[in-house]
mmCIF file of C-alpha atoms in Angstrom:
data_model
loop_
_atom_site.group_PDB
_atom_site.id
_atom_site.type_symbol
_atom_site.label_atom_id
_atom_site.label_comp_id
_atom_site.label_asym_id
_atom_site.label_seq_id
_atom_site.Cartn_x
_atom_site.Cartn_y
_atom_site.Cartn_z
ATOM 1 C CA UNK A 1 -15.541 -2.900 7.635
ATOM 2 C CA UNK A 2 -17.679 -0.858 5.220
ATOM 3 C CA UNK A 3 -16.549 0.727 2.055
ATOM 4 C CA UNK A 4 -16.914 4.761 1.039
ATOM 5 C CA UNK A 5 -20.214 5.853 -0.927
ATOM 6 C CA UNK A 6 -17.362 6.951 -3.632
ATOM 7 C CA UNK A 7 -15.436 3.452 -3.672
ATOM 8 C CA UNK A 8 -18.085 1.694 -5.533
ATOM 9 C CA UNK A 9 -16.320 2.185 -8.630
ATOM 10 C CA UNK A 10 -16.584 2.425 -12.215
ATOM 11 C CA UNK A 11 -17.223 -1.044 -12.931
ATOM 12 C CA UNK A 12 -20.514 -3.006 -11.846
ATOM 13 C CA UNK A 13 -18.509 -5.863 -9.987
ATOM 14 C CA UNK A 14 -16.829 -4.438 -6.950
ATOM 15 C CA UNK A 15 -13.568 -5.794 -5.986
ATOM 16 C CA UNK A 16 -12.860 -8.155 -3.131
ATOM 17 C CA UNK A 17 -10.847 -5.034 -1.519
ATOM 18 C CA UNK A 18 -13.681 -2.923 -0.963
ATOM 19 C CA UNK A 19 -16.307 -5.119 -0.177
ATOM 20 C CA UNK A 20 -18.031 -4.807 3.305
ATOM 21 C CA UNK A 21 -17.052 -7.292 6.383
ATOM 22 C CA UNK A 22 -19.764 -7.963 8.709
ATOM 23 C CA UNK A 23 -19.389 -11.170 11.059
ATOM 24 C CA UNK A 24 -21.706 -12.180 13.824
ATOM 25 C CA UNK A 25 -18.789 -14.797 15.258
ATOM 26 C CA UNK A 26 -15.581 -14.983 14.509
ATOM 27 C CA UNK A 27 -14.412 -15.403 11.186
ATOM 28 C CA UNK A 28 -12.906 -19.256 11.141
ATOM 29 C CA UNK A 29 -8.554 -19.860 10.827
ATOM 30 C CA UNK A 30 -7.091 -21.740 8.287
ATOM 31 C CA UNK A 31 -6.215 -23.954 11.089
ATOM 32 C CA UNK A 32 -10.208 -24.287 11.988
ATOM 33 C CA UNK A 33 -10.930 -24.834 8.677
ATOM 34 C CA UNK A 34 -8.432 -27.221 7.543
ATOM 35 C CA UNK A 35 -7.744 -28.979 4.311
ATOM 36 C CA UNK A 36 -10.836 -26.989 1.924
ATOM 37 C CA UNK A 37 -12.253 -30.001 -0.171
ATOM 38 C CA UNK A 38 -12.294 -32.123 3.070
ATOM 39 C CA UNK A 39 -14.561 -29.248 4.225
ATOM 40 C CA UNK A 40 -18.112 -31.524 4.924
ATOM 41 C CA UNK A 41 -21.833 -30.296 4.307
ATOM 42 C CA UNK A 42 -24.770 -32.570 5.828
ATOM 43 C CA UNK A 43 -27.909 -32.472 3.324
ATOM 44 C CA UNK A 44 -30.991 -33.423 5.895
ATOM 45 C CA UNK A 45 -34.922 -32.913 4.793
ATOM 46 C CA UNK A 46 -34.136 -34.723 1.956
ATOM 47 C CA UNK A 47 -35.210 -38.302 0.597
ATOM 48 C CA UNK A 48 -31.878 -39.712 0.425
ATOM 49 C CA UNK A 49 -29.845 -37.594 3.245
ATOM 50 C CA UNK A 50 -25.895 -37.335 2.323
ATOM 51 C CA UNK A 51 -22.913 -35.694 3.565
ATOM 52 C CA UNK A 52 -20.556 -34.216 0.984
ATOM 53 C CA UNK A 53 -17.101 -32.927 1.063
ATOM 54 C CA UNK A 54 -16.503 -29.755 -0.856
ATOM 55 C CA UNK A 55 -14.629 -31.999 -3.529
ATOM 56 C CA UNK A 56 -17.641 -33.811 -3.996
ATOM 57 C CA UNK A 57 -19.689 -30.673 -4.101
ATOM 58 C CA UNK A 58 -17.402 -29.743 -6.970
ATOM 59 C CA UNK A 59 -18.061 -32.525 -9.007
ATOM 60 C CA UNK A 60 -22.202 -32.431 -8.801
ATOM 61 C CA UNK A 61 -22.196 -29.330 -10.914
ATOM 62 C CA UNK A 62 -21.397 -25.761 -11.324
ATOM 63 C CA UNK A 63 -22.687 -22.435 -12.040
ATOM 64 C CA UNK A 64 -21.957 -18.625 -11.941
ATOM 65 C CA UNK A 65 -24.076 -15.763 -10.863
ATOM 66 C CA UNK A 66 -23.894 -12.459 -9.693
ATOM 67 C CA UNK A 67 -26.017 -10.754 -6.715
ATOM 68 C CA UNK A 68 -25.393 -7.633 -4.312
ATOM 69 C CA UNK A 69 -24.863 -8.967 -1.268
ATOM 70 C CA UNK A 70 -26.244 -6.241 1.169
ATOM 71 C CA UNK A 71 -26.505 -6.276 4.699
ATOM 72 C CA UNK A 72 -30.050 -5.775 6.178
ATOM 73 C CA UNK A 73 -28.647 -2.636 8.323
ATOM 74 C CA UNK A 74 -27.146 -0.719 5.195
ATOM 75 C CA UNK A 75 -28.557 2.751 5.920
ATOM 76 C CA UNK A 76 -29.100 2.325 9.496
ATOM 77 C CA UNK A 77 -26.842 5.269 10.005
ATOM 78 C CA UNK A 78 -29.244 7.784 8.552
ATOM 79 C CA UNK A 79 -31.718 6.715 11.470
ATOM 80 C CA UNK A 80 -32.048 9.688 13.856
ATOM 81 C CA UNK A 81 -33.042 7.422 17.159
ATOM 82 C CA UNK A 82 -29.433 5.507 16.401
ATOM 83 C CA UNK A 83 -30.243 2.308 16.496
ATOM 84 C CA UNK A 84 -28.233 -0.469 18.030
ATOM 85 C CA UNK A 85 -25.093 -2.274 15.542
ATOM 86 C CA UNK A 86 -23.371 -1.036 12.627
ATOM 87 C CA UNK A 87 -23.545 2.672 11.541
ATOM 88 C CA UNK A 88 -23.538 1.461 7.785
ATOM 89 C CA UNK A 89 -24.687 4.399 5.405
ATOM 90 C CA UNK A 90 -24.263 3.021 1.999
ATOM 91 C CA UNK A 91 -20.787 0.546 2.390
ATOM 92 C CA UNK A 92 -22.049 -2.490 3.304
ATOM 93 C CA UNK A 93 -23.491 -3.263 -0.197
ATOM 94 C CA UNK A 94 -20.792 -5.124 -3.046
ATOM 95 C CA UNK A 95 -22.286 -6.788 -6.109
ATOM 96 C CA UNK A 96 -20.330 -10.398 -6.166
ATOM 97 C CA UNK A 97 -19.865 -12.838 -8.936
ATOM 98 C CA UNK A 98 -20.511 -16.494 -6.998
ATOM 99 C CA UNK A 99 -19.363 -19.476 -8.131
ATOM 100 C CA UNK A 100 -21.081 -22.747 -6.741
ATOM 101 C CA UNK A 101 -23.014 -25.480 -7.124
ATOM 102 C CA UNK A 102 -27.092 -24.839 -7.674
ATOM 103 C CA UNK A 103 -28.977 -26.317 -4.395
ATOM 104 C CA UNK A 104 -31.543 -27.927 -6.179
ATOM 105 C CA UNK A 105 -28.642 -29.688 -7.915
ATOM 106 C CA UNK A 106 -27.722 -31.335 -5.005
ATOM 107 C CA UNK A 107 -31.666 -31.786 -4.371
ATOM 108 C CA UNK A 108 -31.472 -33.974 -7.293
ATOM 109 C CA UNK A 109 -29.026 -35.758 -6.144
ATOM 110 C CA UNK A 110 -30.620 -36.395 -2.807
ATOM 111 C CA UNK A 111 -33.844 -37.964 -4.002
ATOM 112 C CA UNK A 112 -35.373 -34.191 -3.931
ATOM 113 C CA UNK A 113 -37.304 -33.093 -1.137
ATOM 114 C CA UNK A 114 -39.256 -34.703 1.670
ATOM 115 C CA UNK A 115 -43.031 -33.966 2.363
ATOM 116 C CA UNK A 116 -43.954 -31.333 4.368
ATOM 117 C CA UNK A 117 -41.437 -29.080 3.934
ATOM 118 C CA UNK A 118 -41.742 -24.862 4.247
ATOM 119 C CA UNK A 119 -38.058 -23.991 4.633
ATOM 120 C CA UNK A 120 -34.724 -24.032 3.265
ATOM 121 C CA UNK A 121 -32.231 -23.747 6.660
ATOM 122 C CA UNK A 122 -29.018 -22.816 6.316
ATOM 123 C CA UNK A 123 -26.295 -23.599 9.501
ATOM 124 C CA UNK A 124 -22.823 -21.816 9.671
ATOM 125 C CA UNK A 125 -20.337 -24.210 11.860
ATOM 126 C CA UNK A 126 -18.744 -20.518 13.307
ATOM 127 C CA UNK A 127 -20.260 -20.695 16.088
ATOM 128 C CA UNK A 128 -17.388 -20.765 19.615
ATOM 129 C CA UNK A 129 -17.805 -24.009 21.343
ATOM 130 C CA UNK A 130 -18.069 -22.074 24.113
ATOM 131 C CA UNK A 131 -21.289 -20.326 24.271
ATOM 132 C CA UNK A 132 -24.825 -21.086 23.898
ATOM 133 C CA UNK A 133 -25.281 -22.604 20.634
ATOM 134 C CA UNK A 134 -29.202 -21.222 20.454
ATOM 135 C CA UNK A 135 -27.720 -18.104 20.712
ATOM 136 C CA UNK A 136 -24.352 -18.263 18.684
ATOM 137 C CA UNK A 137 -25.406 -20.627 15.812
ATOM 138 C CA UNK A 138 -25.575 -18.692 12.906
ATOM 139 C CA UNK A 139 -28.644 -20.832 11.247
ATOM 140 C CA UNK A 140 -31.110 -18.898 8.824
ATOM 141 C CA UNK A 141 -34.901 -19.814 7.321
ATOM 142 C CA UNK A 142 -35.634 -18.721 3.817
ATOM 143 C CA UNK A 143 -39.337 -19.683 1.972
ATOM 144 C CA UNK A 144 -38.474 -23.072 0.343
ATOM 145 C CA UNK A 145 -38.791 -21.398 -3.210
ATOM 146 C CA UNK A 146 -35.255 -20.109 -2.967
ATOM 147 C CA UNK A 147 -33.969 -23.434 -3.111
ATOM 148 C CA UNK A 148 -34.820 -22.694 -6.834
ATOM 149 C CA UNK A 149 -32.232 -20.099 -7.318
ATOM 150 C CA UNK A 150 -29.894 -20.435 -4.622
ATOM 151 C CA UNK A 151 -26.136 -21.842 -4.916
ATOM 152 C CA UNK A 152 -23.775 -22.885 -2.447
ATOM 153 C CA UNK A 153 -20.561 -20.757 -3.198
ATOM 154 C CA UNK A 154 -17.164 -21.614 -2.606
ATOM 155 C CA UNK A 155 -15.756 -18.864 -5.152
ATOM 156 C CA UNK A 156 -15.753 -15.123 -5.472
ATOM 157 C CA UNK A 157 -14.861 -12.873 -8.096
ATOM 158 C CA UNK A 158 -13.177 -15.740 -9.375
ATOM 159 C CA UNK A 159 -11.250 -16.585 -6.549
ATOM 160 C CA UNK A 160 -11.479 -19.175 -3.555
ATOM 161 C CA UNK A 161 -13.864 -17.940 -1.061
ATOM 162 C CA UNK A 162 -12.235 -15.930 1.467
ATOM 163 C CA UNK A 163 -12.344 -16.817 4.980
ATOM 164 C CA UNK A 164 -14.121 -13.408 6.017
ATOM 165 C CA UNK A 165 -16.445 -13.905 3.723
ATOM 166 C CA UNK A 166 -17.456 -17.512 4.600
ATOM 167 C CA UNK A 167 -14.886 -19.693 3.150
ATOM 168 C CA UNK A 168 -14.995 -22.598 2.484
ATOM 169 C CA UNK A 169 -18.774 -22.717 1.362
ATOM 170 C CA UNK A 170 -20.983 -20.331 1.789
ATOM 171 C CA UNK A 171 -25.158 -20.109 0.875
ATOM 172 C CA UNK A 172 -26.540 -17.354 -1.761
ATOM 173 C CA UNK A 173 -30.170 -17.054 -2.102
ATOM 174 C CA UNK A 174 -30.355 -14.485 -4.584
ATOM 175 C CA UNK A 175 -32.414 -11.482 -4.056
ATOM 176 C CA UNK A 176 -31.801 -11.476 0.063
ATOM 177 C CA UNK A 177 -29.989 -10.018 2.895
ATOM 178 C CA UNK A 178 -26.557 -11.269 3.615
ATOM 179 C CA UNK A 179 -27.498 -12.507 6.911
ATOM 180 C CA UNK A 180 -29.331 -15.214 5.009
ATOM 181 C CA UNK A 181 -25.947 -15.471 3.165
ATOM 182 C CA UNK A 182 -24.958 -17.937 5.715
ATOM 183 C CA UNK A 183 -20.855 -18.088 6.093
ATOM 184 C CA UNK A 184 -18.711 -21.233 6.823
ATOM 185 C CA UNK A 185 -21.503 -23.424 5.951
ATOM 186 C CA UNK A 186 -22.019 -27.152 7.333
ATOM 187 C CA UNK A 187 -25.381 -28.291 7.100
ATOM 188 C CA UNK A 188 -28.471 -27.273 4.065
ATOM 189 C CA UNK A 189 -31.340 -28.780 5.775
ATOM 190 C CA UNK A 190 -35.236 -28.359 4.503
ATOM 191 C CA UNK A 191 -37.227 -27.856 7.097
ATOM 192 C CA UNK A 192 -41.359 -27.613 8.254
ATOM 193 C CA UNK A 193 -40.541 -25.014 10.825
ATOM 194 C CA UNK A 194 -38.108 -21.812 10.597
ATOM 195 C CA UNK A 195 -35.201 -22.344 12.936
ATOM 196 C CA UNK A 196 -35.253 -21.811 16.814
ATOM 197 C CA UNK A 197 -32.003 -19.913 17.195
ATOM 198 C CA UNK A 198 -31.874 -16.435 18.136
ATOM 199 C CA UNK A 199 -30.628 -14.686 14.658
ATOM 200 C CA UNK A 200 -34.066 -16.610 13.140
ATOM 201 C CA UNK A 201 -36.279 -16.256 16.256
ATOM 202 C CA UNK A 202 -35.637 -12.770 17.767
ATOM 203 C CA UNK A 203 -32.730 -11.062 15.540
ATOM 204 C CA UNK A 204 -33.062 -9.634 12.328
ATOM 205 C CA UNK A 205 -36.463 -8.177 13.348
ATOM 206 C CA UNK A 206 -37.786 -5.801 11.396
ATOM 207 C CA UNK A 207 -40.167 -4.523 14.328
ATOM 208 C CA UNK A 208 -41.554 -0.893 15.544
ATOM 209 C CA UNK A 209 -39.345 1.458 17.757
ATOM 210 C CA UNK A 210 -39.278 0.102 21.242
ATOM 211 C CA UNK A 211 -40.742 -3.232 20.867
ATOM 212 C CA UNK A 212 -39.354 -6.805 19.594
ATOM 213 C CA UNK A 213 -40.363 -10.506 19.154
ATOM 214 C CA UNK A 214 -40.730 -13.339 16.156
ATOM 215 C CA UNK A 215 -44.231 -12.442 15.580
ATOM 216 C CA UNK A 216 -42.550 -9.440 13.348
ATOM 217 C CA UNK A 217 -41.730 -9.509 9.832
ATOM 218 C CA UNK A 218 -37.765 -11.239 9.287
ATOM 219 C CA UNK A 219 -35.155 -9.788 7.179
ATOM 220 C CA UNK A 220 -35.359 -11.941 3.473
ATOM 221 C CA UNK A 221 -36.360 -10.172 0.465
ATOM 222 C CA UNK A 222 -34.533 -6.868 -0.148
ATOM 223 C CA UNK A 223 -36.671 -3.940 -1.445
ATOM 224 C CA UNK A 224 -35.526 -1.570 -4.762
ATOM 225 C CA UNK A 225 -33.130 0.653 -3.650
ATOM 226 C CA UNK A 226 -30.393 2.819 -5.251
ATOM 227 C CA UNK A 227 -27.925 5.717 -4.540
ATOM 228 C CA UNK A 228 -25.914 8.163 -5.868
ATOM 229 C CA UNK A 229 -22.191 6.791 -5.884
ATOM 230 C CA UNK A 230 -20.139 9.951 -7.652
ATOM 231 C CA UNK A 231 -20.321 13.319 -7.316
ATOM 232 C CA UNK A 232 -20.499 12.972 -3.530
ATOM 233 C CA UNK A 233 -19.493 15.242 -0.762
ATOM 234 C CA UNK A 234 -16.405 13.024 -0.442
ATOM 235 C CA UNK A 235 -15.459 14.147 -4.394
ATOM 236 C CA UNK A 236 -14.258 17.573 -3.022
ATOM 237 C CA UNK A 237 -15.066 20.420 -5.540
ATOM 238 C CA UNK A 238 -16.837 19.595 -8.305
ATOM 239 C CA UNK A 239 -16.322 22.383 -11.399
ATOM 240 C CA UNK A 240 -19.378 23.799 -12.897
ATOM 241 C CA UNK A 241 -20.749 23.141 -16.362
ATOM 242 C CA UNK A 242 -21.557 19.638 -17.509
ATOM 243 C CA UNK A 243 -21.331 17.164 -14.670
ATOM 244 C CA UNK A 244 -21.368 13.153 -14.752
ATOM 245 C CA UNK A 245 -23.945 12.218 -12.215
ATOM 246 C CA UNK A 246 -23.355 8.164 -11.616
ATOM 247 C CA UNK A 247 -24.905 5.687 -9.118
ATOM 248 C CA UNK A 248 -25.637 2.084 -8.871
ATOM 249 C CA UNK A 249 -29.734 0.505 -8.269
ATOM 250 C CA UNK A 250 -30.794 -2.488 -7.294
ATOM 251 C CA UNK A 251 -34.460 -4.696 -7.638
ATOM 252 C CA UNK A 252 -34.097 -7.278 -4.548
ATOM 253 C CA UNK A 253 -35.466 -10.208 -5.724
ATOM 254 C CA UNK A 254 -37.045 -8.244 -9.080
ATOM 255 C CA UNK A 255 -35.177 -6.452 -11.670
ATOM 256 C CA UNK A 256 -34.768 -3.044 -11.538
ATOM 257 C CA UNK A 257 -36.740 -1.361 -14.772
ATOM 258 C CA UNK A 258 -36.231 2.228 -14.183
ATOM 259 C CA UNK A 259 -33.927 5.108 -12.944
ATOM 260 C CA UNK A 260 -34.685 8.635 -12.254
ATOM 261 C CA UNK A 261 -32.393 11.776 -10.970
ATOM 262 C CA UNK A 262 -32.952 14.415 -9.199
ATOM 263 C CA UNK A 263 -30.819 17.838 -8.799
ATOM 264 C CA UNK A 264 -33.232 19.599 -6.573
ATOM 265 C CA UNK A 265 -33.779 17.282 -3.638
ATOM 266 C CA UNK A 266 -36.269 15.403 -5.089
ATOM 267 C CA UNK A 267 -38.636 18.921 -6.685
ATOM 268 C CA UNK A 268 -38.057 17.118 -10.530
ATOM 269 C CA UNK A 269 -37.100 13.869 -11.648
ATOM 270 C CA UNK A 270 -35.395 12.946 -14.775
ATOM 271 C CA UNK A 271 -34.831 9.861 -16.244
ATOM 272 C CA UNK A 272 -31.365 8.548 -16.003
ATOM 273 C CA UNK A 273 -29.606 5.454 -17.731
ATOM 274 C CA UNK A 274 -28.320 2.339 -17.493
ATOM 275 C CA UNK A 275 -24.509 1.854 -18.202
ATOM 276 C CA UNK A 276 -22.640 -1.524 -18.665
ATOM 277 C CA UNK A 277 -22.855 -5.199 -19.416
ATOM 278 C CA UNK A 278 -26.531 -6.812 -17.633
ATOM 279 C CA UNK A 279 -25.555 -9.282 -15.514
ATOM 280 C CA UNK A 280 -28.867 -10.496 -14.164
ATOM 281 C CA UNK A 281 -31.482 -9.317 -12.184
ATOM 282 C CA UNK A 282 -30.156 -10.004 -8.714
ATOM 283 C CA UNK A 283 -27.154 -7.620 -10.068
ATOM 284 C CA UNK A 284 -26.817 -3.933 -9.803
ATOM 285 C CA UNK A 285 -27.457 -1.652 -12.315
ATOM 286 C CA UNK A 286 -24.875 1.129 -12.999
ATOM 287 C CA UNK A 287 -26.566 4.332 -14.131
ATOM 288 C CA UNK A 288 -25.490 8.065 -15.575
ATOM 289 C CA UNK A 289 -27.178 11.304 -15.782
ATOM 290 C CA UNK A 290 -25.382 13.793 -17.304
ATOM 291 C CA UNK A 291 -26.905 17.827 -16.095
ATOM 292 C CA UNK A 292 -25.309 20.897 -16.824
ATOM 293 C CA UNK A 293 -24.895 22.528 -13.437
ATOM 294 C CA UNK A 294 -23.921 26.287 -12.206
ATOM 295 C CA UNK A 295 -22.257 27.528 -9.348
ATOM 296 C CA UNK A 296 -24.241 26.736 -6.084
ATOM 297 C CA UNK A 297 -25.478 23.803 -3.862
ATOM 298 C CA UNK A 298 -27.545 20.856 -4.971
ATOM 299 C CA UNK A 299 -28.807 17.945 -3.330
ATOM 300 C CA UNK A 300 -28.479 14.930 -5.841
ATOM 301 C CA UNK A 301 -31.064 11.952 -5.282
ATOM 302 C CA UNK A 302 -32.087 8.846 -7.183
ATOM 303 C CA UNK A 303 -34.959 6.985 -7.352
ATOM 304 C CA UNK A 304 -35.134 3.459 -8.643
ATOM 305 C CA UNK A 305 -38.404 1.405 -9.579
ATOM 306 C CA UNK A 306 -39.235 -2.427 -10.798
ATOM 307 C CA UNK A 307 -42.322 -1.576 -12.627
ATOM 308 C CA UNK A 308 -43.635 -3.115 -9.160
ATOM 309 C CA UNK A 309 -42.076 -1.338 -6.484
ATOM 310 C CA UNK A 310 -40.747 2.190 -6.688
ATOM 311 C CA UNK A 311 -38.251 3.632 -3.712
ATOM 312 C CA UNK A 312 -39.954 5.573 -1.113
ATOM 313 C CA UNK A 313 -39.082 9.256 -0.187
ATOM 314 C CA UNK A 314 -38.675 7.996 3.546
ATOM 315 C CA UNK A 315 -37.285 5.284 5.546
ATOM 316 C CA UNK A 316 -39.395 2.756 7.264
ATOM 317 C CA UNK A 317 -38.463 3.553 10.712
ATOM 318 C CA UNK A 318 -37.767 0.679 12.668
ATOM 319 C CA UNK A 319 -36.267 -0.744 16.224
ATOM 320 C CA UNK A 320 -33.028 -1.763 14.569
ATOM 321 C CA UNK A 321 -32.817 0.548 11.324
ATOM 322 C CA UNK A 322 -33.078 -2.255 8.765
ATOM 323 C CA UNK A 323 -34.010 -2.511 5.399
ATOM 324 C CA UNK A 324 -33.785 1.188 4.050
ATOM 325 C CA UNK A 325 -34.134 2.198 0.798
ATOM 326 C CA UNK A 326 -36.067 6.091 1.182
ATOM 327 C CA UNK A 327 -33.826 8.178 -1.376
ATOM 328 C CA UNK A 328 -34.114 10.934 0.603
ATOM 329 C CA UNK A 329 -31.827 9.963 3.434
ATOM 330 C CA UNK A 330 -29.502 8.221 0.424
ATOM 331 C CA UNK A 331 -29.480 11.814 -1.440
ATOM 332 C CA UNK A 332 -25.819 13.727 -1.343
ATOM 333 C CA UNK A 333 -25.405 17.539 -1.312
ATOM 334 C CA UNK A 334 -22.573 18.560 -3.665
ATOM 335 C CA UNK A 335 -21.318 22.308 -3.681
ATOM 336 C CA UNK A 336 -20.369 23.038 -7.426
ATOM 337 C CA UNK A 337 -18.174 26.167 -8.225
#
């Protein structure tokens, strides 16, 4: 389910009601899931491996941060050779407020880390009985450094986690695709070797046109990126004279340091920005640029930059159209009269 370029909002947190749903299984019952703190998590990798129930969970510790979850085909749409899944343009992007316990809290409390270790994997329990569990589990490798940062979330804008959105317990490593954001998790294991399964091994592949394999680069870290959220061609006729130009920009794993607009498809660049409270830099930023505009066509762009990394013009074209961020493709032509 993917939301409209123009129901972003006004605010930086986006409500539960218009945040993208994107499931590789099927999203668990109540029934499946039973009574929520009974819900169990196995802690392997670690010096002193436990199982907790949610309850438990509850009572190691607690914390509150917000990220965009985004999913690693956002933008795939724009690709002209049309690849394979989702036709996401800009909808399957939210920025979430998580509440959960920190992973390396529960680290702590498992005698920290055994020797050897590359890789924080993270199993959902989705998966039908049915089918081929290398090919259904929904198990994701991150670089053991997001242990750091991560939580394990069973809250969402400040209520219990839904169940299409993972419920009871779901993984955030800040800063990275949602796939990594494994849903309806049961086991946190830390790991020498990524996992085996197919949406580690061979899926989420960011590989050339016409060829596959694990020897490409995964889908983890997500790269700056922003877009223009209102006017769009949705908006419908937007009056000449001074016109609020807003959009929301994002750093991945960095924090997003500058904005810049552009009324001419991309000819001249002015500096836009930032709007609202600063929630972090895994957050969104929410930006303005006000222009005084005539009668005529424009094509609106926006270009967002770390200090590091600055958007690209184009998209990195790709087998399965993942990770875009060129602003070209992300611009929006809006007729002004």
């Amino acid at each position: 389910i993917e939301a409209h370029r123009s129901a972003i909002g006004e605010s930086i947190v986006t409500p539960i009601r218009n945040i993208y749903i994107r499931n590789n299984m099927p999203t668990m019952t109540d029934e499946q899931i039973g009574d929520r703190n009974k819900w169990q998590l196995s802690v392997e990798g670690v010096n002193q491996p436990k199982t907790f129930t949610l309850a438990q969970l509850k009572k190691l510790g607690q914390t509150t941060i917000a990220t965009v979850l985004q999913c690693s085909g956002n933008g795939r749409g724009f690709y002209e050779h049309k690849p394979k899944g989702s036709q996401w343009k800009t909808g399957a992007a939210a920025c979430i407020l998580w509440t959960g316990v920190p992973v390396a809290t529960i680290v702590s409390a498992c005698g920290g880390i055994t020797k050897g270790a590359k890789y924080m994997t993270c199993t959902g329990v989705d998966a039908p009985k049915d089918l081929d569990p290398k090919k259904a589990t929904v198990e994701r490798s991150v670089p053991l450094k997001v242990y750091k940062k991560a939580i394990l979330a069973w809250e969402m804008n400040g209520v219990p986690l839904p169940n299409a959105h993972g419920g009871p317990l779901r993984t955030i490593p800040p800063g990275y695709f949602g796939i990594n954001n494994v849903k309806h998790l049961g086991k946190l294991a830390f790991t020498e070797t990524e996992s085996d399964v197919k949406y580690m091994k061979t899926s989420y592949r960011i590989s050339p046109i016409g060829k596959k394999g694990s020897q490409y680069p995964t889908c983890w870290e997500m790269p700056v990126k922003s877009w223009i959220v209102r006017p769009t061609d949705e908006t419908g006729v937007v009056k000449s004279g001074k016109v609020q130009i807003a959009g929301v920009a994002m750093g991945g794993t960095k924090k997003v340091r500058n904005i810049k607009v552009s009324v001419d498809g991309g000819q001249t660049w002015k500096k836009a920005k930032f709007v609202g409270p600063y929630l972090g830099k895994y957050a969104w930023r929410q930006f303005v640029f006000e222009s005084n505009l005539g009668p005529g066509t424009y094509n609106i762009a926006s270009k967002a930059s770390t200090g590091v990394n600055t958007q690209p013009e184009l998209r990195y074209e790709n087998r399965r159209g993942y990770a875009h961020n060129g602003w070209k493709d992300h611009s929006v032509n809006v007729e002004v009269v």
